[in-house]
Amino acid sequence: MNNQLTWLDKAIFYEIYPQSFYDTNADGIGDINGITQKLDYIRELGCTAIWLNPCFRSPFGDAGYDVEDYYTVAPRYGTNEDLVTLFREAHKRDMHVLLDLVPGHTAVTHRWFKESMKAEKNVYTDRYIWTDSVWEEPRGMGCIRGISERDGSCAVNFFSHQPSLNYGFYRPDPDCKWQQPMDAEGPLATREALKDIMRFWLKAGCDGFRVDMAGSLVKNDEESKGTIALWQDIRRFLDGEFPGAALVSEWGEPDKSLVGGFHMDFLLHFGPSHYNDLLRCDEPYFSRRGRGSAREFVAAYRENYEKVGGRGLICIPSGNHDMDRLARRLDPAEMKLVFAFLLSMPGAPFIYYGDEIGMRYVENLVSVEGGYGRTGSRSPMQWNKGLNAGFSSAPEEKLYIPLDDSEDRPNAESQCADICSLRSEVKRLIAFRQKHPALQSRGSITFLQDGYPLVYERACASQRIRVVINPSGEEAAVSDTGGTILYKVGNAAEIKGDSLYVAGGTAVFVEA
Ligand code: BGC
């Protein structure tokens, strides 16, 4: 169970939203070949792995998180062969690729759902969660009703066009005959169908999956016992057939997901993590105003860390396609310190495409493909100063989402050429992490101070590194540091006597 993959220990992920990364066929939408062509850019930054957002056939009511066919790449992105080429080219560069697996729901246009809506019983009748009457709602779940031949309403898992796949109920309510137990025929068939999808893509050469809403599968499962058991079964299947397959969960409860057999779990930007106290609130901790607080983040992180026995496998993303860009509230100097933090925390760091150059949140966009407020974080990658920022040669009005139209929008080419740029700093920080095992995924962490500065110690058998981050505008002193300064980001740091003085806007790494 949960066998260890050594490549994950040093993995630095780059998340790619395929629509907006690089368009090679001038239709205004990014494509798989575009990702393959940009692999060297990602590798040169130091990233060793990719999380690719859903790239399968879809009506795109939720940017591809509404899958219509799990087995076919959406034509707008290319072909299955293109995706296999991407896997192969990534492997040549010693990189790994995780696909985004959406196990909880499909699109209403999925063939399973169309069959499931029929009045006559067939093999897909129980593939989704249906009540026995169109007048009965599946309590607490939201539903689709009135569009099927079948008399029933179908539970939804996220948007109201995403019907919930049926993995069963941990405790079926005896008054609701339509709630099936996990070991009923329909739920077991859904589970096998999920394994088939995984098998197909693992055979094609992908290295594993980021699993969407991984904790949502089994219903009436308050303590997640059913969902954990389901993932354990999937892990057994993987260990038997694909022991090298990596699983990273969007769950946010590592004490559950790791027991379920996931290698790593994501820290979520919603719920109790307090992650966005640091980056995305009125007074983020990382603002030089110095009015924020890291206290509750540290307390929540510590609690999770202790629950998993210090297995530190909680991945912290710089951002993702669901939240505001870092640059909405922080400037490049502040973001350098954010990366000093992200790249020195346990678990694999995830960099959202464009965050390495400080791409901005594009304000006031009309929602695209179910993005709503998230749309501004999904704008095209800014590669250079050329036409459409080098993203596409399509006419501007055909671009999937409008570009950041500010004259000084950051771009990758200029930042690669400037050693003082955010991207150059991110690259140096990645290289620094990769040279120091204490800073990597499995090194332990002990928080020593959670005010300004934030101080923590990372350690492994051979090394202890103290990280001191002072985002505020004021100098701070830390006593009893000892050791030597290995690396610094920002302004100034000096050891005098028994104290370390860290100027405002500075992060420093000290070997103990
Ligand atoms: C994805 C979202 C998506 C939702 C429903 C999330 O966790 O990251 O982009 O809308 O799942 O699939």
Coordinates of C-alpha atoms and ligand atoms in Angstrom, one line a residue:
M1 CA 0.0 0.0 0.0
N2 CA 1.2 3.5 -0.8
N3 CA 4.5 2.3 -2.1
Q4 CA 7.1 4.9 -2.3
L5 CA 8.1 6.4 -5.6
T6 CA 11.5 7.9 -5.4
W7 CA 11.0 10.4 -8.3
L8 CA 8.2 12.0 -6.2
D9 CA 10.6 12.8 -3.4
K10 CA 12.3 15.4 -5.6
A11 CA 9.4 16.3 -7.8
I12 CA 8.7 19.9 -8.6
F13 CA 5.4 20.1 -10.5
Y14 CA 4.3 22.5 -13.1
E15 CA 0.5 22.7 -13.5
I16 CA -0.7 23.2 -17.1
Y17 CA -4.1 24.4 -18.1
P18 CA -3.9 23.2 -21.7
Q19 CA -6.4 25.7 -23.1
S20 CA -4.0 28.6 -22.3
F21 CA -0.5 27.3 -22.5
Y22 CA 0.7 27.3 -26.1
D23 CA -1.3 27.1 -29.4
T24 CA 0.5 25.5 -32.3
N25 CA -2.4 25.4 -34.8
A26 CA -3.6 29.0 -34.6
D27 CA -7.1 28.2 -33.4
G28 CA -6.7 30.4 -30.3
I29 CA -6.7 27.4 -27.9
G30 CA -3.6 25.8 -26.5
D31 CA -2.9 22.2 -27.5
I32 CA -0.9 19.1 -26.5
N33 CA 1.7 19.6 -29.2
G34 CA 2.2 23.1 -27.7
I35 CA 3.0 21.5 -24.3
T36 CA 5.5 19.1 -25.9
Q37 CA 7.2 22.0 -27.6
K38 CA 7.5 23.9 -24.3
L39 CA 8.9 21.0 -22.3
D40 CA 12.4 22.4 -22.4
Y41 CA 11.1 25.7 -21.0
I42 CA 9.6 23.8 -18.0
R43 CA 12.6 21.6 -17.6
E44 CA 15.0 24.6 -17.7
L45 CA 13.1 26.2 -14.9
G46 CA 13.8 23.1 -12.9
C47 CA 10.4 21.4 -12.8
T48 CA 10.5 17.7 -13.1
A49 CA 6.8 16.8 -13.5
I50 CA 3.6 18.1 -15.0
W51 CA 0.0 18.1 -13.8
L52 CA -2.1 18.4 -16.8
N53 CA -5.7 19.7 -16.3
P54 CA -8.4 17.6 -18.1
C55 CA -7.8 17.2 -21.8
F56 CA -10.5 14.8 -22.8
R57 CA -13.6 15.1 -24.9
S58 CA -16.0 17.4 -23.2
P59 CA -18.8 19.9 -23.8
F60 CA -16.6 22.2 -21.7
G61 CA -19.2 23.5 -19.3
D62 CA -16.6 23.2 -16.6
A63 CA -13.4 23.6 -18.6
G64 CA -13.1 19.9 -19.2
Y65 CA -14.0 18.7 -15.6
D66 CA -17.2 17.6 -17.3
V67 CA -15.8 14.6 -19.2
E68 CA -17.8 13.1 -22.1
D69 CA -15.3 10.4 -23.1
Y70 CA -12.4 9.5 -20.7
Y71 CA -10.6 7.6 -23.5
T72 CA -10.2 10.3 -26.1
V73 CA -8.3 13.6 -26.1
A74 CA -10.5 16.5 -27.0
P75 CA -10.0 17.3 -30.7
R76 CA -9.3 20.9 -30.0
Y77 CA -6.2 19.7 -28.1
G78 CA -5.0 17.1 -30.6
T79 CA -5.1 13.4 -30.6
N80 CA -4.4 10.5 -28.3
E81 CA -1.1 10.0 -30.2
D82 CA -0.1 13.6 -29.4
L83 CA -0.6 12.9 -25.8
V84 CA 1.5 9.7 -26.0
T85 CA 4.2 11.8 -27.7
L86 CA 4.0 14.2 -24.8
F87 CA 4.5 11.3 -22.3
R88 CA 7.5 10.0 -24.4
E89 CA 9.1 13.4 -24.8
A90 CA 8.7 14.1 -21.1
H91 CA 10.3 10.8 -20.2
K92 CA 13.2 11.6 -22.4
R93 CA 13.8 14.6 -20.3
D94 CA 13.5 12.7 -17.1
M95 CA 10.1 14.3 -16.4
H96 CA 6.8 12.7 -15.4
V97 CA 3.2 13.5 -16.4
L98 CA 0.1 13.2 -14.2
L99 CA -3.3 13.4 -15.9
D100 CA -6.3 14.9 -14.1
L101 CA -8.7 12.1 -13.3
V102 CA -12.3 13.2 -12.6
P103 CA -13.9 10.1 -11.0
G104 CA -16.8 11.8 -9.2
H105 CA -19.0 13.0 -12.1
T106 CA -19.2 13.2 -15.9
A107 CA -20.8 15.5 -18.4
V108 CA -24.5 15.0 -19.2
T109 CA -23.4 14.2 -22.8
H110 CA -21.4 11.1 -21.6
R111 CA -22.7 8.0 -23.3
W112 CA -23.1 6.4 -19.8
F113 CA -25.4 9.2 -18.7
K114 CA -27.5 9.0 -21.9
E115 CA -28.0 5.3 -21.4
S116 CA -28.6 5.8 -17.7
M117 CA -31.5 8.2 -18.5
K118 CA -33.4 5.6 -20.5
A119 CA -36.5 4.1 -19.0
E120 CA -35.5 0.6 -20.0
K121 CA -33.0 -1.1 -17.6
N122 CA -29.5 -1.5 -19.1
V123 CA -25.9 -1.8 -17.8
Y124 CA -25.7 1.9 -17.1
T125 CA -28.9 2.2 -15.2
D126 CA -27.0 2.3 -11.9
R127 CA -23.9 4.1 -13.1
Y128 CA -25.2 7.3 -11.5
I129 CA -27.1 8.1 -8.3
W130 CA -30.8 8.2 -9.2
T131 CA -33.8 8.4 -6.9
D132 CA -36.9 6.4 -7.8
S133 CA -39.1 9.3 -8.6
V134 CA -38.6 12.6 -10.4
W135 CA -40.4 14.2 -7.5
E136 CA -37.9 12.9 -4.9
E137 CA -34.6 14.9 -4.6
P138 CA -31.5 13.1 -3.4
R139 CA -31.2 14.9 -0.1
G140 CA -28.4 17.3 0.4
M141 CA -27.0 16.8 -3.1
G142 CA -28.7 18.9 -5.8
C143 CA -30.0 17.2 -8.8
I144 CA -30.7 17.0 -12.5
R145 CA -34.4 16.2 -13.2
G146 CA -37.0 16.5 -15.9
I147 CA -34.7 15.6 -18.8
S148 CA -34.8 11.8 -18.7
E149 CA -37.2 9.2 -19.9
R150 CA -36.5 7.4 -16.6
D151 CA -38.6 8.4 -13.6
G152 CA -36.1 9.7 -11.2
S153 CA -33.8 12.6 -10.3
C154 CA -30.0 12.3 -10.6
A155 CA -27.7 13.6 -7.9
V156 CA -25.0 16.1 -9.0
N157 CA -21.5 16.4 -7.7
F158 CA -20.5 19.9 -8.5
F159 CA -22.2 22.1 -11.1
S160 CA -25.8 21.1 -11.9
H161 CA -24.7 19.6 -15.2
Q162 CA -22.2 17.2 -13.6
P163 CA -24.2 14.0 -12.6
S164 CA -22.7 12.1 -9.7
L165 CA -21.2 8.7 -10.5
N166 CA -22.5 5.9 -8.3
Y167 CA -19.9 4.4 -6.0
G168 CA -22.6 3.6 -3.4
F169 CA -23.5 4.8 0.1
Y170 CA -21.4 4.0 3.1
R171 CA -24.6 3.9 5.2
P172 CA -27.6 3.7 2.9
D173 CA -30.7 5.1 4.5
P174 CA -33.2 2.3 4.8
D175 CA -36.0 4.7 3.9
C176 CA -34.4 5.5 0.6
K177 CA -34.3 2.3 -1.4
W178 CA -32.5 4.0 -4.2
Q179 CA -29.3 4.4 -2.0
Q180 CA -27.2 1.4 -2.9
P181 CA -24.5 0.0 -0.7
M182 CA -20.9 0.1 -1.9
D183 CA -20.9 -3.5 -2.8
A184 CA -24.0 -3.5 -4.9
E185 CA -23.6 -4.4 -8.5
G186 CA -23.9 -0.9 -9.9
P187 CA -21.4 0.8 -7.6
L188 CA -18.9 -2.1 -8.2
A189 CA -19.3 -1.7 -11.9
T190 CA -18.6 2.0 -11.7
R191 CA -15.4 1.3 -9.7
E192 CA -14.2 -1.2 -12.3
A193 CA -15.0 1.4 -15.0
L194 CA -12.7 3.8 -13.2
K195 CA -9.9 1.2 -13.0
D196 CA -10.3 0.6 -16.8
I197 CA -9.8 4.3 -17.5
M198 CA -6.7 4.4 -15.3
R199 CA -5.4 1.2 -16.9
F200 CA -5.8 2.7 -20.4
W201 CA -3.8 5.9 -19.7
L202 CA -1.1 4.2 -17.6
K203 CA -0.6 1.7 -20.5
A204 CA -0.4 4.7 -22.8
G205 CA 2.5 6.0 -20.7
C206 CA 1.2 8.5 -18.2
D207 CA 2.8 8.4 -14.7
G208 CA -0.3 8.7 -12.6
F209 CA -3.1 11.0 -11.7
R210 CA -4.1 14.1 -9.8
V211 CA -7.5 13.0 -8.6
D212 CA -10.2 15.6 -8.7
M213 CA -12.5 15.8 -5.6
A214 CA -11.0 12.5 -4.4
G215 CA -12.9 12.6 -1.1
S216 CA -16.3 12.9 -2.7
L217 CA -17.0 9.5 -4.1
V218 CA -18.9 7.4 -1.5
K219 CA -22.0 9.2 -0.1
N220 CA -23.4 9.2 3.4
D221 CA -19.8 8.7 4.5
E222 CA -19.1 11.4 7.1
E223 CA -15.8 9.9 8.3
S224 CA -14.8 9.0 4.8
K225 CA -14.4 5.3 5.7
G226 CA -16.1 4.1 2.6
T227 CA -14.1 6.4 0.3
I228 CA -10.9 5.4 2.0
A229 CA -11.7 1.7 1.5
L230 CA -12.5 2.4 -2.2
W231 CA -9.2 4.1 -2.8
Q232 CA -7.4 1.3 -1.0
D233 CA -8.9 -1.1 -3.4
I234 CA -7.8 1.0 -6.3
R235 CA -4.3 1.2 -4.8
R236 CA -4.2 -2.6 -4.6
F237 CA -5.2 -2.8 -8.3
L238 CA -2.4 -0.3 -9.1
D239 CA 0.2 -2.1 -7.0
G240 CA -0.6 -5.3 -8.8
E241 CA -0.6 -3.9 -12.4
F242 CA 1.1 -0.5 -12.2
P243 CA 3.2 -0.2 -9.1
G244 CA 4.9 2.9 -10.4
A245 CA 1.6 4.9 -10.8
A246 CA 1.6 8.0 -8.7
L247 CA -1.6 9.3 -7.1
V248 CA -2.0 12.9 -5.7
S249 CA -5.4 13.8 -4.3
E250 CA -7.4 16.9 -4.2
W251 CA -8.8 16.1 -0.8
G252 CA -7.1 18.3 1.8
E253 CA -7.2 15.7 4.6
P254 CA -3.9 13.8 4.4
D255 CA -4.8 11.7 7.4
K256 CA -7.5 10.2 5.1
S257 CA -6.0 10.4 1.7
L258 CA -2.6 8.9 2.6
V259 CA -4.4 6.0 4.4
G260 CA -6.4 5.6 1.2
G261 CA -3.1 5.0 -0.7
F262 CA -2.4 8.4 -2.2
H263 CA 1.2 9.4 -2.2
M264 CA 0.5 13.0 -1.6
D265 CA -2.4 15.3 -0.9
F266 CA -3.0 18.9 -1.8
L267 CA -3.4 21.7 0.7
L268 CA -6.8 23.2 -0.3
H269 CA -7.4 26.9 -0.7
F270 CA -10.8 26.6 0.8
G271 CA -11.9 24.9 4.1
P272 CA -9.8 25.1 7.2
S273 CA -6.2 25.3 5.8
H274 CA -5.7 29.0 6.3
Y275 CA -3.4 28.8 3.3
N276 CA -4.8 32.0 1.8
D277 CA -4.1 34.0 5.0
L278 CA -0.6 33.9 3.6
L279 CA -1.4 34.9 0.0
R280 CA -4.9 35.9 -0.9
C281 CA -6.7 38.0 1.7
D282 CA -6.9 41.8 2.5
E283 CA -3.7 41.6 4.5
P284 CA -1.7 38.6 3.3
Y285 CA 1.1 37.5 5.5
F286 CA 3.5 37.9 2.6
S287 CA 2.7 41.6 2.0
R288 CA 5.4 44.0 3.1
R289 CA 2.8 45.9 5.0
G290 CA 3.5 43.3 7.7
R291 CA -0.1 43.3 9.0
G292 CA -1.0 39.7 8.1
S293 CA -0.7 36.5 10.2
A294 CA 0.7 33.1 9.5
R295 CA -0.4 31.8 12.9
E296 CA -3.6 29.9 11.9
F297 CA -2.0 28.5 8.8
V298 CA 0.9 27.1 10.9
A299 CA -1.5 25.7 13.5
A300 CA -3.6 23.9 10.8
Y301 CA -0.5 22.7 9.0
R302 CA 1.0 21.4 12.2
E303 CA -2.2 19.6 13.1
N304 CA -2.3 17.8 9.8
Y305 CA 1.4 17.1 9.9
E306 CA 1.0 15.5 13.3
K307 CA -2.0 13.5 12.2
V308 CA 0.0 11.8 9.5
G309 CA 2.9 11.1 11.8
G310 CA 5.2 13.7 10.2
R311 CA 4.9 12.2 6.8
G312 CA 4.9 15.8 5.5
L313 CA 3.3 15.0 2.2
I314 CA 1.0 17.9 1.9
C315 CA 1.6 19.7 -1.4
I316 CA 1.3 23.5 -1.4
P317 CA 0.5 25.0 -4.8
S318 CA 1.6 28.6 -5.9
G319 CA -1.9 28.8 -7.2
N320 CA -4.2 26.9 -9.6
H321 CA -7.0 27.3 -12.1
D322 CA -9.5 27.7 -9.2
M323 CA -8.1 30.6 -7.3
D324 CA -6.7 34.1 -7.9
R325 CA -3.3 34.6 -9.3
L326 CA -0.6 35.3 -6.6
A327 CA 0.1 38.6 -8.4
R328 CA -3.4 39.9 -7.6
R329 CA -2.3 41.0 -4.1
L330 CA 1.5 40.7 -4.1
D331 CA 4.3 42.3 -6.2
P332 CA 7.3 40.5 -7.7
A333 CA 9.6 41.2 -4.7
E334 CA 6.9 39.8 -2.3
M335 CA 6.4 36.8 -4.6
K336 CA 10.1 35.9 -4.5
L337 CA 9.6 35.4 -0.7
V338 CA 6.5 33.3 -1.4
F339 CA 8.5 31.0 -3.6
A340 CA 11.3 30.9 -1.0
F341 CA 8.5 29.5 1.3
L342 CA 6.8 27.2 -1.2
L343 CA 10.1 25.7 -2.4
S344 CA 11.3 25.0 1.1
M345 CA 8.2 23.2 2.4
P346 CA 7.6 19.4 2.7
G347 CA 5.6 17.7 0.0
A348 CA 6.0 18.4 -3.7
P349 CA 5.7 22.1 -4.7
F350 CA 3.2 22.8 -7.5
I351 CA 3.8 25.9 -9.7
Y352 CA 0.8 27.1 -11.7
Y353 CA 1.8 28.0 -15.2
G354 CA 2.8 31.7 -15.4
D355 CA 3.1 32.1 -11.6
E356 CA 6.9 31.8 -12.1
I357 CA 6.8 35.1 -14.1
G358 CA 4.1 36.7 -11.9
M359 CA 1.3 36.6 -14.4
R360 CA -1.6 38.8 -13.2
Y361 CA -5.2 38.0 -12.6
V362 CA -7.1 39.5 -15.5
E363 CA -9.9 41.5 -14.0
N364 CA -13.5 41.8 -15.2
L365 CA -13.7 39.0 -17.6
V366 CA -16.9 37.4 -18.6
S367 CA -16.9 33.8 -17.5
V368 CA -15.5 31.2 -20.0
E369 CA -16.4 27.6 -19.7
G370 CA -17.7 27.7 -16.2
G371 CA -14.7 29.7 -14.9
Y372 CA -16.7 32.6 -13.4
G373 CA -14.3 34.4 -10.9
R374 CA -11.7 31.8 -11.8
T375 CA -11.5 33.0 -15.4
G376 CA -9.0 35.8 -14.7
S377 CA -6.5 33.2 -13.5
R378 CA -6.8 31.2 -16.7
S379 CA -5.6 33.7 -19.3
P380 CA -3.0 32.7 -22.0
M381 CA 0.6 32.2 -21.0
Q382 CA 2.7 35.2 -21.8
W383 CA 5.8 33.8 -23.7
N384 CA 7.3 37.0 -25.2
K385 CA 6.6 40.5 -26.5
G386 CA 5.3 39.3 -29.8
L387 CA 1.8 38.8 -31.2
N388 CA -0.6 37.6 -28.6
A389 CA 2.3 37.4 -26.2
G390 CA 3.6 34.5 -28.2
F391 CA 0.7 32.3 -27.2
S392 CA -1.0 32.0 -30.5
S393 CA -0.9 33.4 -34.0
A394 CA -4.7 33.4 -34.2
P395 CA -6.5 36.7 -34.5
E396 CA -6.8 38.2 -31.0
E397 CA -10.6 37.9 -30.9
K398 CA -10.2 34.1 -31.3
L399 CA -8.1 33.6 -28.1
Y400 CA -9.7 31.3 -25.7
I401 CA -9.6 33.9 -22.9
P402 CA -8.4 37.5 -23.4
L403 CA -4.8 38.2 -22.6
D404 CA -3.7 40.5 -19.8
D405 CA -3.7 43.7 -21.9
S406 CA -1.4 45.8 -19.7
E407 CA 1.6 47.2 -21.5
D408 CA 4.0 46.0 -18.8
R409 CA 2.6 42.4 -18.6
P410 CA 5.4 40.0 -17.6
N411 CA 6.7 37.6 -20.2
A412 CA 8.9 34.5 -20.0
E413 CA 11.4 35.5 -22.6
S414 CA 12.4 38.8 -20.9
Q415 CA 12.4 37.2 -17.5
C416 CA 14.7 34.4 -18.6
A417 CA 17.2 37.0 -19.8
D418 CA 17.1 39.0 -16.5
I419 CA 18.9 37.5 -13.6
C420 CA 16.9 39.7 -11.2
S421 CA 13.5 38.6 -12.5
L422 CA 11.0 36.5 -10.5
R423 CA 11.5 33.6 -12.8
S424 CA 15.3 33.6 -12.4
E425 CA 14.8 33.6 -8.6
V426 CA 12.3 30.7 -8.8
K427 CA 14.8 28.8 -10.9
R428 CA 17.6 29.4 -8.4
L429 CA 15.3 28.4 -5.5
I430 CA 14.4 25.2 -7.3
A431 CA 18.1 24.4 -7.9
F432 CA 18.8 25.2 -4.2
R433 CA 16.1 22.8 -3.0
Q434 CA 17.3 20.1 -5.4
K435 CA 20.8 20.3 -3.9
H436 CA 19.6 20.0 -0.2
P437 CA 17.7 16.9 0.8
A438 CA 16.5 18.5 4.0
L439 CA 14.4 20.9 2.0
Q440 CA 12.8 18.3 -0.2
S441 CA 9.5 16.4 0.2
R442 CA 10.4 14.1 3.0
G443 CA 12.6 16.2 5.2
S444 CA 10.9 17.0 8.5
I445 CA 9.7 20.4 9.5
T446 CA 9.5 22.1 12.9
F447 CA 8.0 25.5 13.1
L448 CA 9.9 27.8 15.5
Q449 CA 8.2 31.2 15.0
D450 CA 5.0 32.1 13.3
G451 CA 5.0 35.9 13.5
Y452 CA 7.4 38.2 11.5
P453 CA 9.7 36.5 10.7
L454 CA 8.4 33.0 10.0
V455 CA 11.0 30.5 11.2
Y456 CA 11.1 26.8 10.6
E457 CA 13.7 24.1 10.5
R458 CA 13.9 21.4 7.8
A459 CA 15.9 18.3 8.6
C460 CA 16.9 14.9 7.2
A461 CA 19.6 12.5 8.5
S462 CA 22.5 14.4 7.0
Q463 CA 21.3 18.0 7.2
R464 CA 19.5 20.7 9.2
I465 CA 18.5 24.0 7.5
R466 CA 16.7 26.8 9.2
V467 CA 14.5 29.0 7.0
V468 CA 13.8 32.5 8.1
I469 CA 11.4 34.6 6.1
N470 CA 10.7 38.2 6.9
P471 CA 8.2 39.6 4.4
S472 CA 7.5 42.7 6.5
G473 CA 9.2 46.1 5.8
E474 CA 11.1 46.1 9.1
E475 CA 14.3 44.4 10.1
A476 CA 13.9 41.4 12.4
A477 CA 16.4 39.6 14.6
V478 CA 16.4 35.9 15.5
S479 CA 18.5 34.6 18.3
D480 CA 20.4 31.4 18.6
T481 CA 20.7 30.5 14.9
G482 CA 24.4 29.5 14.7
G483 CA 25.6 28.0 11.4
T484 CA 26.2 29.6 8.0
I485 CA 24.1 31.4 5.6
L486 CA 23.6 29.2 2.5
Y487 CA 21.3 31.3 0.5
K488 CA 19.4 34.5 0.6
V489 CA 16.5 36.0 -1.3
G490 CA 15.7 39.8 -1.1
N491 CA 17.6 42.4 0.8
A492 CA 20.2 41.6 3.5
A493 CA 20.9 39.1 6.2
E494 CA 23.8 38.9 8.6
I495 CA 24.9 36.8 11.6
K496 CA 26.3 39.0 14.4
G497 CA 27.2 37.2 17.6
D498 CA 24.4 34.9 18.5
S499 CA 21.8 36.6 16.4
L500 CA 20.7 36.6 12.8
Y501 CA 19.5 40.0 11.5
V502 CA 17.2 39.7 8.5
A503 CA 16.2 42.9 6.7
G504 CA 12.6 43.5 5.7
G505 CA 11.7 41.7 2.5
T506 CA 14.3 38.9 2.9
A507 CA 14.3 35.2 3.2
V508 CA 17.4 33.3 4.4
F509 CA 18.5 29.7 4.6
V510 CA 20.9 28.9 7.4
E511 CA 22.7 25.5 7.7
A512 CA 22.8 24.5 11.4
Ligands
BGC1 C1 -11.5 21.4 -10.0 C2 -12.4 22.5 -10.5 C3 -13.7 21.8 -11.0 C4 -14.3 20.9 -9.9 C5 -15.3 20.0 -10.4 C6 -12.3 21.0 -8.8 O1 -11.7 20.6 -7.8 O2 -10.2 21.8 -9.7 O3 -11.8 23.2 -11.5 O4 -14.6 22.8 -11.3 O5 -13.3 20.2 -9.3 O6 -14.8 19.0 -11.1

